[in-house]
XYZ file of C-alpha atoms in Angstrom:
765
model
C -1.325 -22.480 -10.545
C -2.433 -23.260 -6.988
C -5.962 -23.497 -5.633
C -5.465 -20.099 -4.023
C -4.611 -18.574 -7.412
C -7.761 -20.089 -8.897
C -9.887 -18.583 -6.112
C -8.268 -15.195 -6.645
C -8.978 -15.431 -10.366
C -12.638 -16.268 -9.725
C -13.362 -13.672 -7.024
C -10.964 -10.853 -7.945
C -10.747 -11.186 -11.727
C -7.744 -11.833 -13.924
C -4.372 -10.649 -12.582
C -2.945 -7.408 -13.886
C 0.565 -7.535 -15.301
C 3.138 -5.122 -13.973
C 3.121 -2.761 -16.967
C -0.557 -2.024 -16.285
C 0.448 -0.345 -13.019
C 1.156 2.817 -15.005
C -2.531 3.004 -15.921
C -3.610 2.812 -12.274
C -3.476 6.609 -11.871
C -6.239 9.056 -10.966
C -7.163 12.370 -12.534
C -7.574 15.312 -10.154
C -11.401 15.225 -10.043
C -11.459 11.484 -9.372
C -8.598 11.761 -6.868
C -10.450 14.494 -4.973
C -13.486 12.265 -4.692
C -11.621 9.033 -3.968
C -9.037 10.318 -1.461
C -10.897 13.034 0.455
C -14.088 11.375 1.778
C -12.388 10.656 5.123
C -11.764 14.363 5.676
C -14.921 15.795 4.094
C -17.249 13.238 5.695
C -16.056 14.213 9.197
C -18.499 17.093 8.815
C -21.211 14.558 9.584
C -20.002 13.831 13.130
C -17.471 16.562 14.094
C -19.962 19.220 15.369
C -22.056 16.501 16.996
C -19.075 15.251 19.010
C -18.534 18.771 20.372
C -22.149 18.957 21.530
C -22.002 15.453 23.078
C -19.365 16.741 25.480
C -20.772 20.227 26.113
C -24.516 19.694 26.635
C -24.315 17.586 29.844
C -22.063 20.204 31.484
C -22.708 23.596 29.865
C -26.404 23.236 29.091
C -27.809 25.387 26.301
C -24.598 27.448 26.412
C -23.143 24.550 24.397
C -24.726 25.958 21.244
C -22.930 29.276 21.853
C -19.578 27.614 22.541
C -19.955 25.436 19.429
C -19.065 28.287 17.074
C -15.801 29.519 18.684
C -14.571 25.953 19.148
C -15.312 25.291 15.484
C -13.438 28.482 14.614
C -10.302 27.248 16.402
C -10.562 23.925 14.576
C -10.791 25.767 11.255
C -7.650 27.745 12.138
C -5.791 24.486 12.740
C -7.155 23.193 9.433
C -5.633 26.173 7.603
C -2.202 25.628 9.180
C -2.192 21.859 8.661
C -3.321 22.153 5.040
C -0.651 24.789 4.358
C 1.937 22.473 5.906
C 0.898 19.473 3.812
C 0.882 21.605 0.651
C 4.640 21.768 1.120
C 4.908 18.074 1.968
C 3.360 16.912 -1.319
C 5.699 19.176 -3.300
C 8.890 18.168 -1.485
C 8.110 14.443 -1.183
C 6.203 13.182 -4.205
C 6.616 9.541 -3.183
C 3.697 8.201 -1.167
C 4.118 7.987 2.587
C 3.254 11.438 3.930
C 4.531 12.292 7.397
C 6.364 8.969 7.665
C 8.537 9.727 4.639
C 9.074 13.304 5.872
C 10.196 12.089 9.312
C 12.378 9.329 7.858
C 14.188 11.618 5.441
C 14.845 14.288 8.056
C 15.200 12.399 11.348
C 16.117 8.870 10.282
C 14.122 5.614 10.184
C 14.030 5.036 13.952
C 12.452 8.380 14.821
C 10.133 7.922 11.851
C 8.562 4.943 13.622
C 6.746 7.436 15.864
C 4.971 8.734 12.767
C 4.509 5.188 11.484
C 2.855 4.021 14.706
C 0.635 7.107 14.811
C -0.540 6.691 11.243
C -1.075 2.946 11.491
C -3.291 3.427 14.562
C -5.112 6.282 12.870
C -5.857 4.227 9.776
C -7.369 1.393 11.801
C -9.547 3.730 13.881
C -10.573 5.689 10.778
C -12.075 2.598 9.190
C -14.021 1.861 12.372
C -15.252 5.435 12.953
C -16.201 6.152 9.351
C -18.115 2.930 8.882
C -19.859 3.247 12.280
C -20.893 6.834 11.508
C -22.189 5.692 8.129
C -24.404 3.180 9.869
C -25.709 5.959 12.119
C -26.740 7.882 8.987
C -28.623 4.827 7.732
C -30.479 4.073 10.965
C -31.280 7.795 11.400
C -33.388 7.520 8.251
C -34.564 3.948 8.952
C -34.752 3.551 12.761
C -35.940 -0.066 12.503
C -32.379 -1.043 11.483
C -30.944 0.297 14.754
C -30.614 -3.115 16.492
C -28.487 -4.381 13.588
C -26.037 -1.479 13.526
C -22.921 -3.520 14.310
C -23.722 -6.169 11.703
C -24.267 -3.489 9.043
C -20.998 -1.783 9.918
C -18.914 -4.947 9.773
C -20.536 -5.957 6.488
C -19.671 -2.611 4.919
C -16.022 -2.879 6.030
C -15.772 -6.298 4.403
C -17.352 -4.963 1.211
C -14.867 -2.079 1.023
C -12.037 -4.544 1.604
C -13.229 -6.636 -1.330
C -13.502 -3.565 -3.580
C -9.923 -2.591 -2.773
C -8.605 -6.098 -3.347
C -9.939 -5.789 -6.881
C -7.819 -2.696 -7.495
C -7.865 1.099 -7.210
C -9.347 1.714 -10.654
C -12.588 -0.067 -9.794
C -12.821 1.715 -6.419
C -12.041 5.262 -7.571
C -15.110 6.282 -9.563
C -17.852 5.016 -7.206
C -16.133 6.597 -4.220
C -15.720 9.878 -6.085
C -19.433 9.871 -6.926
C -20.286 9.428 -3.234
C -18.069 12.367 -2.258
C -19.509 14.749 -4.822
C -23.070 13.745 -3.939
C -22.431 14.572 -0.288
C -20.802 17.917 -1.079
C -23.717 18.924 -3.318
C -26.431 17.915 -0.848
C -24.782 19.467 2.224
C -24.072 22.657 0.294
C -27.734 22.788 -0.738
C -28.732 22.234 2.894
C -26.412 24.991 4.154
C -27.538 27.534 1.552
C -31.211 26.727 2.127
C -30.769 26.872 5.895
C -28.972 30.228 5.867
C -31.589 31.753 3.541
C -34.431 30.475 5.728
C -32.682 31.762 8.864
C -32.286 35.248 7.386
C -35.752 35.658 5.876
C -38.158 33.249 7.583
C -36.373 31.699 10.532
C -35.632 28.069 11.313
C -37.435 25.720 13.721
C -35.615 25.230 17.031
C -35.505 21.902 18.881
C -36.467 21.809 22.564
C -33.195 20.208 23.685
C -34.189 19.939 27.350
C -37.295 17.830 26.684
C -36.327 15.502 23.835
C -36.895 11.866 24.837
C -33.700 9.815 24.487
C -31.490 12.836 23.851
C -28.225 13.579 25.636
C -29.093 15.118 29.054
C -28.850 18.912 29.124
C -27.363 20.525 32.225
C -29.627 23.211 33.677
C -27.553 26.356 34.211
C -28.031 30.014 33.539
C -24.369 30.956 33.366
C -22.023 30.343 30.472
C -18.887 29.907 32.607
C -20.491 28.033 35.502
C -21.096 24.825 33.577
C -18.384 25.103 30.934
C -15.197 24.500 32.874
C -11.825 24.532 31.176
C -11.646 20.737 31.180
C -15.080 20.445 29.556
C -14.112 22.911 26.834
C -10.874 21.025 26.204
C -12.754 17.751 25.967
C -15.189 19.280 23.505
C -12.302 20.680 21.483
C -10.632 17.253 21.487
C -13.844 15.650 20.237
C -14.143 18.282 17.532
C -10.563 17.614 16.468
C -11.879 14.450 14.842
C -13.150 16.770 12.106
C -9.582 17.109 10.783
C -8.888 13.429 10.311
C -8.071 12.568 6.727
C -6.379 15.858 5.859
C -3.110 13.921 5.519
C -4.597 11.269 3.228
C -3.546 12.922 -0.021
C 0.107 13.195 1.080
C 0.055 9.483 1.919
C -0.966 8.496 -1.618
C 0.751 11.018 -3.898
C 1.808 8.154 -6.147
C -1.758 7.595 -7.435
C -1.854 11.034 -9.085
C -0.993 11.689 -12.691
C 2.182 13.609 -13.489
C 3.210 16.171 -12.326
C 2.230 14.379 -9.142
C 3.295 17.049 -6.637
C 1.415 19.888 -8.299
C -1.720 17.819 -8.836
C -1.683 16.615 -5.240
C -1.295 20.200 -3.968
C -4.264 21.396 -6.029
C -6.464 18.581 -4.789
C -5.337 19.112 -1.179
C -6.188 22.822 -1.335
C -9.595 22.126 -2.848
C -10.324 19.488 -0.224
C -9.380 21.832 2.651
C -11.624 24.592 1.286
C -14.572 22.238 0.902
C -14.061 20.793 4.391
C -13.803 24.253 5.981
C -16.984 25.490 4.276
C -19.055 22.416 5.139
C -17.814 22.248 8.730
C -18.581 25.907 9.361
C -21.986 25.636 7.694
C -23.130 22.552 9.601
C -21.882 23.989 12.919
C -23.822 27.218 12.297
C -27.052 25.376 11.459
C -26.660 23.145 14.517
C -26.250 26.334 16.565
C -29.311 27.898 14.958
C -31.617 24.869 15.297
C -30.314 23.512 18.628
C -29.966 20.061 17.048
C -29.298 17.686 19.937
C -27.382 14.371 19.953
C -29.142 11.221 21.187
C -27.848 8.614 23.633
C -28.393 5.852 21.065
C -26.490 8.059 18.544
C -29.471 8.257 16.159
C -31.003 10.323 14.763
C -27.732 12.197 14.236
C -27.296 15.956 14.581
C -26.860 16.241 10.805
C -30.124 14.360 10.339
C -31.948 16.740 12.680
C -30.489 19.772 10.900
C -31.612 18.419 7.505
C -35.133 17.824 8.807
C -35.314 21.327 10.254
C -34.024 22.955 7.074
C -36.060 21.041 4.483
C -39.243 20.508 6.498
C -41.673 17.585 6.461
C -43.342 18.114 3.080
C -42.996 15.715 0.169
C -40.161 17.679 -1.429
C -38.509 18.355 1.923
C -38.652 14.702 2.973
C -37.217 13.643 -0.383
C -34.314 16.059 0.046
C -33.817 14.789 3.599
C -33.535 11.219 2.347
C -31.045 12.334 -0.299
C -28.929 13.999 2.405
C -28.956 10.846 4.518
C -28.147 8.639 1.548
C -25.250 10.855 0.500
C -24.018 11.011 4.105
C -24.086 7.246 4.506
C -22.331 6.776 1.166
C -19.440 9.165 1.885
C -18.971 7.870 5.432
C -18.826 4.278 4.257
C -16.465 5.147 1.438
C -14.459 7.430 3.754
C -13.002 4.250 5.178
C -11.482 3.705 1.736
C -8.936 6.443 2.445
C -7.349 4.118 4.988
C -7.430 1.254 2.514
C -5.343 3.423 0.200
C -2.991 4.753 2.870
C -2.447 1.884 5.311
C -1.086 -0.681 2.788
C 1.191 1.903 1.140
C 2.567 3.078 4.489
C 3.022 -0.500 5.710
C 5.010 -1.316 2.557
C 7.357 1.632 3.202
C 7.862 0.637 6.825
C 8.497 -2.960 5.736
C 10.964 -1.703 3.127
C 12.865 -0.076 5.999
C 12.740 -3.466 7.778
C 10.444 -2.397 10.629
C 7.494 -4.555 9.523
C 7.291 -8.043 7.950
C 8.431 -8.208 4.334
C 5.131 -9.714 3.198
C 3.606 -6.223 3.381
C 5.835 -5.114 0.480
C 4.342 -7.590 -1.980
C 1.756 -6.515 -4.517
C -1.034 -8.982 -5.027
C -3.310 -10.269 -7.732
C -4.580 -6.834 -8.786
C -1.469 -4.698 -8.237
C -2.500 -3.700 -4.691
C -0.814 -4.483 -1.375
C -3.241 -7.288 -0.530
C -1.602 -8.304 2.759
C -1.870 -4.744 4.079
C -5.532 -4.510 3.062
C -6.380 -7.774 4.799
C -4.477 -6.787 7.957
C -6.297 -3.431 8.115
C -9.661 -5.145 7.715
C -8.986 -7.640 10.504
C -7.841 -4.966 12.968
C -10.708 -2.560 12.248
C -13.359 -5.287 12.521
C -11.878 -6.372 15.842
C -12.020 -2.769 17.111
C -15.655 -2.448 16.018
C -16.616 -5.616 17.859
C -14.839 -4.502 21.051
C -16.540 -1.063 21.068
C -19.899 -2.291 19.812
C -19.620 -0.020 16.769
C -20.306 3.137 18.826
C -18.963 6.383 17.353
C -18.859 8.018 20.795
C -16.745 5.125 22.117
C -14.400 5.226 19.122
C -13.673 8.973 19.025
C -11.337 8.903 22.098
C -9.066 6.555 20.104
C -9.006 8.910 17.177
C -7.198 12.212 17.213
C -3.973 11.270 19.033
C -2.686 9.341 16.042
C -3.900 11.972 13.587
C -2.299 14.951 15.281
C 0.904 13.063 16.060
C 1.242 12.554 12.322
C 0.571 16.277 11.780
C 3.290 17.101 14.306
C 5.897 14.835 12.703
C 5.150 16.286 9.282
C 5.473 19.847 10.591
C 8.738 19.223 12.426
C 10.139 17.189 9.542
C 9.437 19.954 7.038
C 10.968 22.458 9.470
C 14.185 20.420 9.415
C 13.903 20.165 5.619
C 13.763 23.952 5.213
C 16.665 24.492 7.615
C 18.738 22.000 5.625
C 17.949 23.040 2.038
C 17.106 26.756 2.499
C 15.287 27.110 -0.806
C 13.550 30.258 -2.007
C 11.082 31.545 0.597
C 12.193 28.985 3.161
C 11.696 31.264 6.177
C 8.025 31.804 5.401
C 7.507 28.081 4.804
C 9.421 27.200 7.969
C 7.128 29.436 10.032
C 4.056 27.658 8.663
C 5.424 24.155 9.263
C 6.774 24.925 12.731
C 3.488 26.542 13.776
C 1.531 23.528 12.490
C 3.872 21.153 14.328
C 3.700 23.000 17.651
C -0.070 23.480 17.511
C -0.611 19.815 16.619
C 1.594 18.773 19.552
C -0.504 20.917 21.882
C -3.644 19.207 20.579
C -2.089 15.786 21.223
C -1.385 16.832 24.813
C -4.914 18.177 25.255
C -6.450 15.015 23.879
C -4.247 12.701 25.973
C -5.137 14.555 29.192
C -8.758 15.515 28.568
C -9.861 12.171 27.105
C -7.530 9.901 29.083
C -10.252 8.317 31.241
C -12.646 7.954 28.274
C -10.468 5.589 26.265
C -7.478 7.655 25.184
C -5.420 5.810 27.809
C -5.518 2.733 25.575
C -3.897 4.614 22.695
C -1.373 6.155 25.082
C -0.386 2.615 26.112
C -0.552 0.967 22.681
C 1.368 3.759 20.964
C 4.757 3.200 22.674
C 4.251 -0.577 22.603
C 3.789 -0.437 18.845
C 6.939 1.657 18.447
C 8.847 -0.912 20.546
C 7.445 -3.769 18.437
C 8.515 -2.077 15.206
C 11.998 -1.544 16.611
C 12.162 -5.175 17.766
C 11.358 -6.488 14.300
C 13.974 -4.186 12.825
C 16.565 -5.518 15.266
C 15.882 -9.072 14.069
C 16.358 -8.087 10.432
C 19.512 -6.098 11.221
C 20.987 -9.031 13.149
C 20.564 -11.225 10.097
C 22.111 -8.545 7.879
C 25.102 -8.233 10.246
C 25.800 -11.968 10.037
C 25.465 -11.786 6.268
C 27.979 -8.935 6.090
C 30.508 -11.101 7.943
C 30.335 -13.552 5.060
C 32.087 -11.079 2.758
C 35.341 -11.142 4.697
C 35.267 -14.575 6.339
C 33.558 -16.968 3.909
C 34.017 -20.734 4.247
C 35.621 -22.851 1.541
C 33.043 -24.101 -0.951
C 33.235 -27.647 -2.244
C 32.904 -27.789 -6.036
C 31.631 -30.774 -8.036
C 30.369 -31.097 -11.633
C 27.636 -33.377 -12.930
C 24.255 -31.772 -13.709
C 22.476 -28.401 -14.111
C 21.321 -26.524 -11.010
C 19.184 -23.385 -10.643
C 18.999 -21.520 -7.336
C 15.932 -19.273 -7.183
C 16.754 -16.088 -5.254
C 14.823 -13.007 -4.231
C 17.494 -11.351 -2.100
C 21.012 -11.855 -0.805
C 20.682 -13.440 2.616
C 22.015 -16.329 4.663
C 19.547 -18.815 3.235
C 20.689 -17.975 -0.315
C 24.347 -18.402 0.675
C 23.547 -21.799 2.156
C 21.665 -22.825 -0.996
C 24.639 -21.816 -3.168
C 26.979 -23.858 -0.980
C 24.601 -26.791 -1.196
C 24.429 -26.394 -4.979
C 28.227 -26.509 -5.212
C 28.162 -29.889 -3.559
C 25.756 -31.415 -6.098
C 28.472 -31.979 -8.749
C 26.694 -29.663 -11.150
C 28.149 -28.839 -14.532
C 26.297 -25.500 -14.408
C 25.132 -23.543 -11.377
C 23.011 -20.433 -12.022
C 21.188 -18.175 -9.588
C 17.838 -17.018 -10.999
C 15.776 -14.014 -9.904
C 12.241 -13.617 -11.255
C 11.753 -9.862 -11.637
C 8.435 -8.417 -10.500
C 9.963 -5.075 -9.509
C 12.664 -3.468 -11.670
C 14.058 -1.442 -8.764
C 14.353 -4.540 -6.551
C 16.088 -6.450 -9.348
C 18.601 -3.654 -9.831
C 19.264 -3.565 -6.089
C 19.771 -7.342 -6.063
C 22.394 -7.109 -8.834
C 24.262 -4.465 -6.850
C 24.209 -6.584 -3.691
C 25.335 -9.598 -5.702
C 28.407 -7.642 -6.788
C 28.832 -6.208 -3.288
C 29.242 -9.685 -1.798
C 31.422 -10.783 -4.711
C 29.427 -13.938 -5.376
C 31.012 -15.883 -8.229
C 27.766 -17.682 -9.137
C 26.144 -16.280 -12.264
C 22.931 -14.322 -11.663
C 20.203 -14.496 -14.290
C 17.285 -12.043 -14.085
C 14.070 -13.307 -15.691
C 11.197 -10.905 -16.338
C 7.941 -11.942 -14.640
C 5.385 -9.273 -15.655
C 2.307 -10.987 -14.216
C 4.061 -11.815 -10.911
C 3.108 -15.482 -11.378
C 6.491 -16.795 -10.273
C 5.280 -20.390 -10.316
C 4.435 -20.170 -14.016
C 7.726 -18.470 -14.829
C 9.653 -21.157 -12.947
C 7.904 -23.906 -14.885
C 8.703 -22.235 -18.217
C 12.367 -21.730 -17.295
C 12.889 -25.334 -16.140
C 10.980 -26.798 -19.091
C 13.144 -24.850 -21.577
C 16.328 -25.899 -19.790
C 15.259 -29.553 -19.995
C 14.394 -29.333 -23.699
C 17.760 -27.761 -24.521
C 19.598 -30.573 -22.735
C 17.365 -33.634 -22.857
C 20.050 -35.862 -21.344
C 20.493 -33.652 -18.317
C 18.453 -33.468 -15.154
C 17.541 -30.047 -13.816
C 17.594 -29.389 -10.090
C 15.980 -26.305 -8.566
C 17.116 -25.191 -5.124
C 14.714 -23.055 -3.101
C 16.295 -21.261 -0.112
C 14.133 -21.059 2.986
C 14.850 -19.083 6.158
C 13.664 -20.864 9.295
C 12.865 -19.272 12.646
C 10.724 -20.122 15.617
C 7.237 -20.907 14.199
C 5.486 -17.626 15.065
C 8.441 -15.319 14.426
C 9.238 -17.058 11.156
C 5.765 -16.476 9.791
C 5.959 -12.812 10.717
C 9.368 -12.083 9.226
C 9.299 -14.084 5.976
C 6.690 -15.538 3.648
C 6.674 -19.186 2.560
C 6.241 -19.517 -1.202
C 8.865 -22.231 -1.768
C 6.370 -25.112 -1.385
C 4.207 -23.851 -4.236
C 7.180 -23.487 -6.588
C 8.537 -26.915 -5.581
C 5.233 -28.607 -6.412
C 5.050 -26.909 -9.811
C 8.659 -27.687 -10.814
C 8.451 -31.296 -9.656
C 5.656 -31.983 -12.154
C 8.096 -31.385 -15.054
C 9.810 -34.563 -16.358
C 13.517 -34.882 -15.534
C 13.292 -32.021 -13.053
C 13.408 -31.931 -9.275
C 12.973 -29.202 -6.686
C 14.607 -29.147 -3.288
C 13.855 -26.748 -0.458
C 17.061 -25.813 1.350
C 16.174 -24.634 4.878
C 18.610 -22.597 6.952
C 18.241 -21.727 10.628
C 19.210 -18.078 10.814
C 19.221 -17.911 14.596
C 21.572 -20.781 15.332
C 23.522 -21.021 12.023
C 24.335 -24.664 12.791
C 21.326 -26.641 11.517
C 22.159 -28.656 8.400
C 20.133 -28.121 5.243
C 17.475 -30.767 4.603
C 14.948 -31.136 1.806
C 11.369 -30.543 2.810
C 8.744 -33.060 1.679
C 6.464 -32.222 -1.252
C 2.697 -32.117 -0.850
C 0.386 -34.292 -2.896
C -0.857 -33.226 -6.313
C -4.062 -31.258 -6.575
C -7.200 -33.218 -7.396
C -8.076 -33.762 -11.075
C -11.180 -31.601 -10.892
C -9.165 -28.677 -9.559
C -6.500 -29.252 -12.221
C -9.127 -28.920 -14.933
C -10.323 -25.642 -13.445
C -6.749 -24.396 -13.179
C -6.129 -25.217 -16.830
C -9.164 -23.246 -17.962
C -8.218 -20.271 -15.792
C -4.554 -20.280 -16.776
C -5.352 -20.187 -20.494
C -6.753 -16.673 -20.234
C -3.875 -15.510 -18.017
C -1.231 -17.044 -20.283
C -2.606 -15.145 -23.255
C -2.377 -11.905 -21.276
C 1.255 -12.578 -20.349
C 2.183 -13.733 -23.840
C 0.866 -10.450 -25.261
C 3.263 -8.670 -22.917
C 6.297 -10.911 -23.395
C 5.860 -11.216 -27.172
C 4.332 -7.954 -28.411
C 3.104 -7.668 -31.971
C 5.740 -6.298 -34.300
C 5.232 -3.218 -36.503
C 5.376 -3.562 -40.281
C 8.819 -1.913 -40.488
C 10.566 -4.868 -38.826
C 10.610 -8.606 -39.427
C 9.564 -11.435 -37.157
C 12.155 -13.217 -35.052
C 11.318 -16.466 -36.840
C 12.126 -14.749 -40.152
C 15.788 -14.146 -39.270
C 18.165 -15.678 -41.841
C 21.714 -16.550 -40.723
C 24.286 -14.317 -42.364
C 21.861 -11.469 -43.193
C 21.239 -8.179 -41.358
C 17.736 -7.479 -40.141
C 15.761 -5.370 -37.678
C 13.500 -6.926 -35.058
C 11.500 -5.676 -32.076
C 10.771 -7.612 -28.910
C 10.518 -7.698 -25.141
C 13.560 -8.601 -23.015
C 12.677 -11.661 -20.926
C 16.089 -12.710 -19.550
C 19.381 -10.970 -18.742
C 22.567 -12.641 -17.533
C 26.230 -11.623 -17.211
C 28.619 -14.469 -18.097
C 32.314 -14.382 -17.195
C 34.623 -16.000 -19.816
C 38.388 -15.697 -19.932
C 38.424 -12.725 -17.565
C 35.821 -10.982 -19.697
C 32.170 -10.415 -18.864
C 29.580 -10.924 -21.599
C 25.983 -9.746 -21.305
C 23.550 -12.374 -22.596
C 19.867 -11.541 -23.167
C 16.756 -13.168 -24.623
C 14.397 -11.015 -26.718
C 11.064 -12.228 -28.082
C 8.088 -11.174 -30.174
C 4.881 -13.001 -31.052
C 6.786 -15.421 -33.315
C 9.608 -16.567 -31.015
C 12.805 -15.689 -29.155
C 16.355 -14.787 -30.172
C 19.496 -14.801 -28.029
C 21.719 -11.736 -28.163
C 25.274 -11.505 -26.798
C 27.139 -8.273 -26.091
C 30.905 -8.557 -25.747
C 32.946 -6.127 -23.600
C 32.725 -2.713 -25.232
C 29.815 -3.836 -27.426
C 27.097 -2.153 -25.345
C 24.114 -3.707 -23.617
C 24.946 -2.386 -20.149
C 21.642 -0.486 -19.928
C 19.470 -3.431 -20.995
C 17.164 -4.772 -18.273
C 14.324 -7.336 -18.187
C 10.970 -5.947 -19.270
C 12.330 -3.415 -21.778
C 11.001 -3.253 -25.325
C 13.943 -3.107 -27.783
C 14.441 -2.484 -31.495
C 17.535 -4.446 -32.543
C 19.469 -4.318 -35.819
C 22.234 -6.816 -36.532
C 23.417 -9.895 -38.424
C 21.842 -13.211 -37.512
C 24.119 -16.143 -36.717
C 23.627 -19.876 -36.292
C 26.047 -22.570 -35.130
C 25.122 -26.031 -36.419
C 21.529 -26.846 -35.470
C 21.593 -24.434 -32.553
C 19.273 -21.485 -32.155
C 19.668 -18.284 -34.188
C 21.547 -15.549 -32.302
C 23.084 -12.077 -32.680
C 26.351 -10.637 -31.424
C 26.891 -6.927 -30.628
C 23.895 -5.585 -32.592
C 22.786 -1.955 -32.428
C 19.631 -1.344 -30.423
C 17.185 1.287 -29.229
C 15.186 1.059 -25.995
C 11.546 1.748 -26.940
C 9.903 1.186 -23.558
C 11.138 0.894 -19.977
C 9.647 -1.558 -17.448
C 7.289 0.008 -14.936
C 8.760 0.254 -11.422
C 6.523 -1.110 -8.688
C 6.246 0.946 -5.484
């Protein structure tokens, strides 16, 4: 275990093993609270952004125009929500509009949706956290000078919560959402009742010190030009951000995922529509006016007007502000759910670096979370944490995603023509066209206020994604040439060699060639399985390229590949004490910057761990993909970790090893015997977890060899051709019945037993 692993263990808690991913699912009430704060919390700043644009040009007529503009926004909300209700039913895998566009238009066109959503996620974190700070300083004005520091601190705190895993983040975020909904609903109901029976106080917008300047005009049309109205509408469009969040994280719902996601999406849209309409009406009734310093907020002014200045009223006001700050801060969490998942899908399609596909210490996409945090903090620093400065960056990405989802579902209905497809097509096409119009309005109306930056960055990001994909495809094209024009491999035989592989690429081919030249009496390729689907794909590609080196798949449920490598090499050395074990670690080399972007570098850590085992050596085999002519050379090993750190690692690893052992060697039920109780020559039934699978070719026949273990030990099982075992994969829990065998002093084994698969490994996506 490296120093980095120790730090993760201390700050993030013990690592979750892969089978625990199935428990990382949210019920509908928790999902509504955890995934909808981005959308619902936009109520806090959506109406205010409309007034910020209208008041300096339309004067008091802004409060009249506020309601029809809000009505148009609500109409778009209905269409977009209806469109995404179909998305979550047709595409239950996470990814939202990106998956819709990819499935219907191909991966290249889908990068438009990918770029839009990635930009949106970054800006969402910045806007939500900045607006949350506004809610805080509205109640405590003395904190105003420290707004940026508060905002950045909150983003870092949310990042840390997400690095610890979704389960820990779900319940607190859900509580914040429900608190906000309850308090704003109470405010709306109280305000409407007071307006009907007693009247509400009205702010003197033209004479408020520090407020946005109000244009003095007596005519509604004179001050409110078409461009001003469009700008106000574009600002108000920020109220719809987050509607797509549920479709981007369908995989966190319990089964049936599509139906549960649709129910939650509908509920979220209804809540958002009610709150947005209610707050806009009360702002209209009270003439709540935005301030140049952005605090107190319009929502804060409305709450003060509705509840009054008495003891009870002030207490309710503070509760509204607290709930508003909480949901706005946690609204950024929607991006921390969506951005890493989307980035992993784009990386899976080879348009982003592969590191974004890896799950981390707590079964989350840690690299994506860290990247999102860095980008959003940078954006906050550049804009000074101002909501008004951030809004122009906002809606282009959001509505571009809406458009791609609408057009993609239109293509889906035209292709599949399922029951009621014409009605559904009309909804999706209308949502797509209307969203495209909004994108155009926003790009033109807000171009000089900051939208130009998004207009420039957007195509550049699409080009960058395509450029990365071209690099990956070039490597794949060279690899494909190997199938038909492979060089002659030199074969020697002396000692045992393992080649650790995670994919079939040029570096792996070079490592296999290098291994052939080491005079090994046994050469085996080993893949440590952290994702069952990836392992299955690797086996298919292994057969596709007709590689004659045996491939062994070893289950690695805790994703601690270093530990698994040590165990594998140590066992191989104990079985053959007079034989040295060599581990070859393929490494792809590029130019320094490009290489770090395209591939991760975990070989050094594994090499250090393996080299500590007696009679074992690890060699990194580098291969220059770009030139294909650089000879392989072993990289030097770093020095051992200090003794004090080793002691800490030992203490930490003890708890983790117990967790993994419980998975790899589950307790047996009373109806079966322990593996250590097997008697050669007698039939028995055992249960255990599959830890290794390998296909061995002998005399033109292929045998499947597996290792199954319980809490007492392991047994080796061999399936001959026609004897079954084809469906056995690492990570499965099996019940096996057969006759035990033993040759000399060798280990006990079974041949062609009957078996039942009790539990499948959890796929990681």
